[in-house]
Amino acid sequence: MKAIVQERYGAPDVLTLRDVPVPQPGADEVRVRVHAASVNAYDWHVLRGDPRVMRLISPTCGLRGPKRPIRGRDFAGRVTAVGSAVTLLRVGDEVYGDLGEADGAFAEYVCAPAELVDIKPAGLTFEQAAAVPLAGITALMGLRDVGQVRPGQQVLINGASGGVGTFAVQLAKAFGAQVTGVCSTRNAELVRSLGADDIVDYTREDFAANGKRYDIVFDLVANRSLGALKNALRPEGVLVISGGGVFTGGSFLGPIALSIKGQLAARFGRVRARQLMEKPGRDKLATLRELIESGSVRPVIDRTYPLDRAPDAIRYLESEHARAKVVLTV
């Protein structure tokens, strides 16, 4: 089968399209013929080995290159084989999933633990379904599980036009919140179309200095200081921190620095900051499927690329020009 392979850290050009063996599922796994896979910020972080601290602490990253050669987490396709212990999925099922840090979705076939796979939402193409898992789960966990959003609360989403942000805007609205999206001028109409009640155009206005306060600030960009984010919170407000950052030539801590500062400040009661650690799973995929099928949430795709142009897709994403999701067709 064809797959996108990475042997060392570097720019997107280190990725190559190669022939590799078709994987065989274990007892608790399913094999999926991949029809589409989405690109996430996670992918360029692993590609670059950036921030460098990932090479010391991440199960995906080694000192000189990734421990697993095939990139990609999100996928959508059809089940072609099931392990002996799998009972909920069958050959022929149309599914979607997030492999977590196992990676391997940028390929014609992938084997995934059945617990990380769910039936594809009805009415979505494979490309649309592949856009959902990692970004959708991150938004869901950030708002529902970490932020514990409630109806009527004021929620600000910094990075509202990005992959996670476009889901976060819709989920916050579905949970009954009043939503303010932070984005650029060119993305304001998109964010408003997803349900945002208010827009802060960061090219013209500083959300941390305009005097408005929010119950939840969901930061997806890591481009502001902890003090600035705190300024946007109400006294009992919650700051939810999730990754972020763009490639700026390499760093040791990158967006992790903000998370560390937030955790330290939280220990001393200076701010209610909570770090989001996204965890894939069928239960979360099922929740997203229900929300999508009810019409409350829809995936938004910026661009699609064929599998052999995966380097171009990641280059586009890491340059901060992308909005919403970028998807590979396989």
Coordinates of C-alpha atoms in Angstrom, one line a residue:
M1 CA 0.0 0.0 0.0
K2 CA 1.0 3.7 -0.3
A3 CA 1.8 5.7 2.8
I4 CA 3.4 9.0 3.8
V5 CA 6.6 8.1 5.7
Q6 CA 8.9 10.2 7.9
E7 CA 12.3 9.0 9.0
R8 CA 13.8 12.2 10.4
Y9 CA 12.7 15.6 11.7
G10 CA 12.5 18.5 9.4
A11 CA 10.5 20.5 7.0
P12 CA 7.5 19.0 5.1
D13 CA 9.9 17.9 2.3
V14 CA 11.2 15.1 4.5
L15 CA 7.9 13.3 4.0
T16 CA 7.9 10.7 1.2
L17 CA 5.3 8.5 -0.4
R18 CA 6.3 4.9 -0.2
D19 CA 5.1 1.4 -0.6
V20 CA 4.8 -0.4 2.7
P21 CA 3.1 -3.6 3.8
V22 CA -0.6 -3.7 4.4
P23 CA -1.2 -3.9 8.2
Q24 CA -3.0 -6.8 9.8
P25 CA -5.4 -6.1 12.7
G26 CA -4.8 -7.5 16.2
A27 CA -7.6 -9.1 18.2
D28 CA -9.1 -5.8 19.3
E29 CA -8.5 -3.9 16.1
V30 CA -10.2 -3.1 12.8
R31 CA -8.5 -2.5 9.5
V32 CA -9.8 0.4 7.6
R33 CA -9.4 1.3 3.9
V34 CA -8.7 5.0 4.3
H35 CA -10.6 7.3 2.0
A36 CA -9.7 10.5 3.7
A37 CA -7.4 11.7 6.5
S38 CA -7.2 15.2 8.0
V39 CA -4.2 17.3 8.9
N40 CA -3.7 18.7 12.4
A41 CA -1.2 21.0 14.1
Y42 CA -0.2 17.8 15.9
D43 CA 1.2 16.5 12.6
W44 CA 3.6 19.4 12.0
H45 CA 4.7 19.3 15.6
V46 CA 5.7 15.7 15.2
L47 CA 7.1 16.4 11.7
R48 CA 9.4 19.1 13.1
G49 CA 10.0 17.5 16.5
D50 CA 9.0 20.9 17.8
P51 CA 8.9 22.0 20.5
R52 CA 12.1 20.0 21.2
V53 CA 10.9 19.0 24.7
M54 CA 8.5 16.6 22.8
R55 CA 11.6 14.5 21.9
L56 CA 12.1 13.8 25.5
I57 CA 8.5 13.3 26.8
S58 CA 6.3 12.2 23.9
P59 CA 5.7 8.5 23.2
T60 CA 5.6 9.4 19.5
C61 CA 8.9 11.2 19.3
G62 CA 12.5 10.0 19.5
L63 CA 15.6 12.1 19.8
R64 CA 16.4 12.2 16.1
G65 CA 13.1 11.2 14.5
P66 CA 9.6 9.9 15.2
K67 CA 9.3 6.4 16.7
R68 CA 6.4 5.6 14.3
P69 CA 7.2 6.4 10.6
I70 CA 3.7 7.0 9.2
R71 CA 2.1 10.3 10.0
G72 CA -1.6 11.1 10.6
R73 CA -4.2 10.6 13.3
D74 CA -7.7 11.3 11.8
F75 CA -9.2 9.0 9.2
A76 CA -12.5 8.0 7.6
G77 CA -13.1 4.9 5.4
R78 CA -14.5 1.4 5.3
V79 CA -13.7 -1.5 7.5
T80 CA -12.0 -4.3 5.6
A81 CA -11.1 -6.7 8.4
V82 CA -11.9 -7.1 12.1
G83 CA -10.0 -8.8 14.9
S84 CA -11.4 -11.8 16.8
A85 CA -12.4 -9.7 19.9
V86 CA -14.2 -7.0 17.9
T87 CA -18.0 -7.2 18.3
L88 CA -19.4 -3.7 17.5
L89 CA -18.0 -3.2 14.0
R90 CA -18.2 -5.3 10.9
V91 CA -16.6 -5.5 7.5
G92 CA -18.1 -2.9 5.2
D93 CA -19.0 -0.4 7.9
E94 CA -18.3 3.2 7.1
V95 CA -16.3 4.6 10.0
Y96 CA -14.2 7.4 11.4
G97 CA -11.6 7.7 14.1
D98 CA -8.6 9.2 15.8
L99 CA -5.6 7.0 16.3
G100 CA -4.2 9.1 19.1
E101 CA -0.4 9.1 19.3
A102 CA -0.1 5.7 17.5
D103 CA -0.4 7.6 14.2
G104 CA -0.6 6.0 10.7
A105 CA -3.6 7.5 9.0
F106 CA -1.7 9.0 6.0
A107 CA -1.9 5.7 4.2
E108 CA -4.3 3.5 2.1
Y109 CA -5.0 1.2 5.1
V110 CA -4.7 1.6 8.8
C111 CA -5.3 -0.7 11.8
A112 CA -6.9 1.0 14.8
P113 CA -8.1 -0.2 18.2
A114 CA -11.9 -0.7 17.9
E115 CA -12.4 1.6 20.9
L116 CA -11.1 4.5 18.9
V117 CA -13.4 4.0 16.0
D118 CA -17.1 4.8 15.5
I119 CA -19.7 4.7 12.7
K120 CA -19.3 7.7 10.3
P121 CA -22.0 10.4 10.8
A122 CA -24.8 10.0 8.4
G123 CA -24.8 12.5 5.6
L124 CA -21.1 13.3 5.7
T125 CA -18.7 12.5 3.0
F126 CA -15.5 10.7 4.0
E127 CA -13.6 14.0 3.7
Q128 CA -16.0 15.7 6.0
A129 CA -16.0 12.9 8.5
A130 CA -12.2 12.7 8.5
A131 CA -12.1 16.4 9.5
V132 CA -14.0 15.7 12.8
P133 CA -12.2 13.4 15.2
L134 CA -9.2 15.2 16.8
A135 CA -10.5 18.7 16.4
G136 CA -14.0 17.8 17.4
I137 CA -12.9 15.8 20.5
T138 CA -10.6 18.6 21.6
A139 CA -13.4 21.1 21.4
L140 CA -15.8 18.8 23.1
M141 CA -13.5 18.0 26.0
G142 CA -12.3 21.6 26.4
L143 CA -15.9 22.9 26.8
R144 CA -17.9 20.1 28.3
D145 CA -15.3 18.2 30.4
V146 CA -12.7 20.8 31.4
G147 CA -14.6 24.1 31.1
Q148 CA -17.9 22.6 32.2
V149 CA -19.8 25.1 30.2
R150 CA -23.4 25.9 31.2
P151 CA -26.3 27.5 29.4
G152 CA -26.1 31.3 29.5
Q153 CA -22.4 31.6 30.2
Q154 CA -20.1 33.9 28.2
V155 CA -17.5 31.9 26.3
L156 CA -14.5 33.4 24.4
I157 CA -12.7 31.3 21.9
N158 CA -9.2 32.5 20.9
G159 CA -8.6 30.9 17.5
A160 CA -12.2 30.6 16.5
S161 CA -11.5 30.1 12.8
G162 CA -9.1 27.2 13.2
G163 CA -9.6 23.5 13.1
V164 CA -10.6 23.2 16.8
G165 CA -12.1 26.6 16.9
T166 CA -14.7 26.1 14.3
F167 CA -16.0 23.1 16.3
A168 CA -15.7 25.0 19.6
V169 CA -17.9 27.8 18.4
Q170 CA -20.6 25.4 17.3
L171 CA -20.4 23.2 20.5
A172 CA -20.5 26.2 22.8
K173 CA -23.7 27.4 21.1
A174 CA -25.1 23.8 21.2
F175 CA -24.5 23.9 25.0
G176 CA -26.4 27.1 25.3
A177 CA -23.5 29.6 25.8
Q178 CA -23.1 33.1 24.4
V179 CA -20.0 32.9 22.2
T180 CA -17.4 35.4 21.2
G181 CA -14.9 34.3 18.6
V182 CA -11.5 35.8 18.1
C183 CA -10.3 35.7 14.5
S184 CA -9.0 37.9 11.7
T185 CA -11.0 40.1 9.4
R186 CA -11.1 37.6 6.6
N187 CA -12.5 34.9 8.8
A188 CA -15.1 36.9 10.7
E189 CA -18.0 35.9 8.4
L190 CA -17.1 32.2 8.7
V191 CA -17.1 32.4 12.5
R192 CA -20.3 34.3 12.6
S193 CA -21.9 31.8 10.2
L194 CA -21.1 29.0 12.7
G195 CA -23.1 30.7 15.4
A196 CA -20.8 33.2 17.1
D197 CA -22.8 36.0 18.8
D198 CA -19.9 38.4 18.7
I199 CA -16.6 38.7 16.9
V200 CA -13.3 40.2 18.1
D201 CA -11.2 41.0 15.1
Y202 CA -7.7 40.7 16.5
T203 CA -6.2 42.9 13.8
R204 CA -8.3 45.8 15.2
E205 CA -9.1 45.0 18.8
D206 CA -7.4 43.4 21.8
F207 CA -9.8 41.1 23.6
A208 CA -7.7 41.3 26.7
A209 CA -7.9 45.1 26.9
N210 CA -11.4 45.9 25.8
G211 CA -12.9 45.6 29.3
K212 CA -15.2 42.6 28.5
R213 CA -15.0 39.5 30.8
Y214 CA -16.0 35.9 30.2
D215 CA -16.9 32.8 32.2
I216 CA -14.7 30.6 30.0
V217 CA -11.7 31.6 27.9
F218 CA -10.8 28.7 25.6
D219 CA -7.3 29.5 24.2
L220 CA -6.3 27.5 21.1
V221 CA -3.5 29.8 19.9
A222 CA -1.0 30.3 22.7
N223 CA -0.1 33.7 21.3
R224 CA -1.0 35.8 24.4
S225 CA 0.5 35.9 27.9
L226 CA -1.1 34.3 30.9
G227 CA -1.7 37.8 32.3
A228 CA -3.5 38.9 29.2
L229 CA -5.8 35.8 29.2
K230 CA -6.5 36.3 32.9
N231 CA -7.6 39.9 32.1
A232 CA -10.4 38.5 29.9
L233 CA -11.8 36.3 32.7
R234 CA -14.5 37.1 35.3
P235 CA -13.4 36.6 38.9
E236 CA -14.6 32.9 38.9
G237 CA -13.9 32.3 35.3
V238 CA -12.0 29.4 33.9
L239 CA -9.1 29.5 31.4
V240 CA -8.9 26.4 29.3
I241 CA -5.5 26.0 27.5
S242 CA -5.0 23.7 24.6
G243 CA -1.8 23.5 22.5
G244 CA -1.6 26.1 19.8
G245 CA 1.3 27.9 18.2
V246 CA 2.7 28.0 14.7
F247 CA 6.2 27.1 13.5
T248 CA 8.6 30.0 14.1
G249 CA 11.9 28.3 13.5
G250 CA 12.0 26.0 16.5
S251 CA 11.7 26.2 20.2
F252 CA 12.3 24.2 23.4
L253 CA 8.9 24.6 25.1
G254 CA 6.8 26.5 22.5
P255 CA 3.1 26.6 23.6
I256 CA 3.9 24.2 26.4
A257 CA 5.4 27.2 28.3
L258 CA 1.9 28.8 28.6
S259 CA 0.5 25.5 30.0
I260 CA 3.2 25.3 32.6
K261 CA 2.7 28.9 33.7
G262 CA -1.0 28.3 33.9
Q263 CA -0.6 25.2 36.1
L264 CA 1.8 27.1 38.4
A265 CA -0.5 30.1 38.7
A266 CA -3.5 27.8 39.4
R267 CA -1.7 26.2 42.3
F268 CA -1.3 29.5 44.0
G269 CA -4.9 30.5 43.3
R270 CA -3.9 33.3 40.9
V271 CA -6.1 32.0 38.1
R272 CA -8.4 29.1 37.4
A273 CA -6.4 27.7 34.6
R274 CA -6.9 24.1 33.3
Q275 CA -4.8 22.2 30.8
L276 CA -6.7 20.2 28.2
M277 CA -5.3 16.8 27.4
E278 CA -7.3 15.4 24.5
K279 CA -8.1 11.7 24.7
P280 CA -9.7 9.9 21.8
G281 CA -12.4 7.4 22.2
R282 CA -15.6 5.9 20.7
D283 CA -17.8 7.5 23.3
K284 CA -16.7 11.0 22.3
L285 CA -17.0 10.2 18.6
A286 CA -20.5 8.9 19.2
T287 CA -21.4 12.2 20.9
L288 CA -20.1 14.2 18.0
R289 CA -21.9 11.9 15.6
E290 CA -25.2 12.6 17.3
L291 CA -24.6 16.4 17.3
I292 CA -23.7 16.3 13.6
E293 CA -26.7 14.3 12.7
S294 CA -29.0 16.6 14.7
G295 CA -27.7 19.6 12.7
S296 CA -26.0 21.3 15.7
V297 CA -22.4 20.8 14.4
R298 CA -20.9 20.6 10.9
P299 CA -17.3 20.2 9.8
V300 CA -15.8 23.0 7.8
I301 CA -13.1 22.2 5.2
D302 CA -10.7 24.8 3.9
R303 CA -8.8 22.7 1.3
T304 CA -8.3 19.1 0.2
Y305 CA -5.1 17.6 -1.2
P306 CA -4.4 14.2 -2.6
L307 CA -2.3 11.9 -0.4
D308 CA 0.9 12.4 -2.4
R309 CA 0.7 16.1 -1.6
A310 CA 0.7 15.7 2.1
P311 CA 3.9 17.9 2.4
D312 CA 2.0 20.8 0.7
A313 CA -1.0 20.3 3.1
I314 CA 1.1 20.4 6.2
R315 CA 3.1 23.4 4.8
Y316 CA -0.1 25.3 4.3
L317 CA -1.4 24.4 7.8
E318 CA 1.7 25.3 9.7
S319 CA 2.1 28.7 8.0
E320 CA -1.1 29.9 9.7
H321 CA -2.9 30.6 6.5
A322 CA -5.3 27.7 6.9
R323 CA -8.8 28.1 8.4
A324 CA -10.9 25.3 9.6
K325 CA -9.7 21.9 8.4
V326 CA -7.3 20.7 5.8
V327 CA -8.0 17.1 4.5
L328 CA -6.1 14.5 2.4
T329 CA -8.0 12.3 0.0
V330 CA -6.7 8.8 -0.3

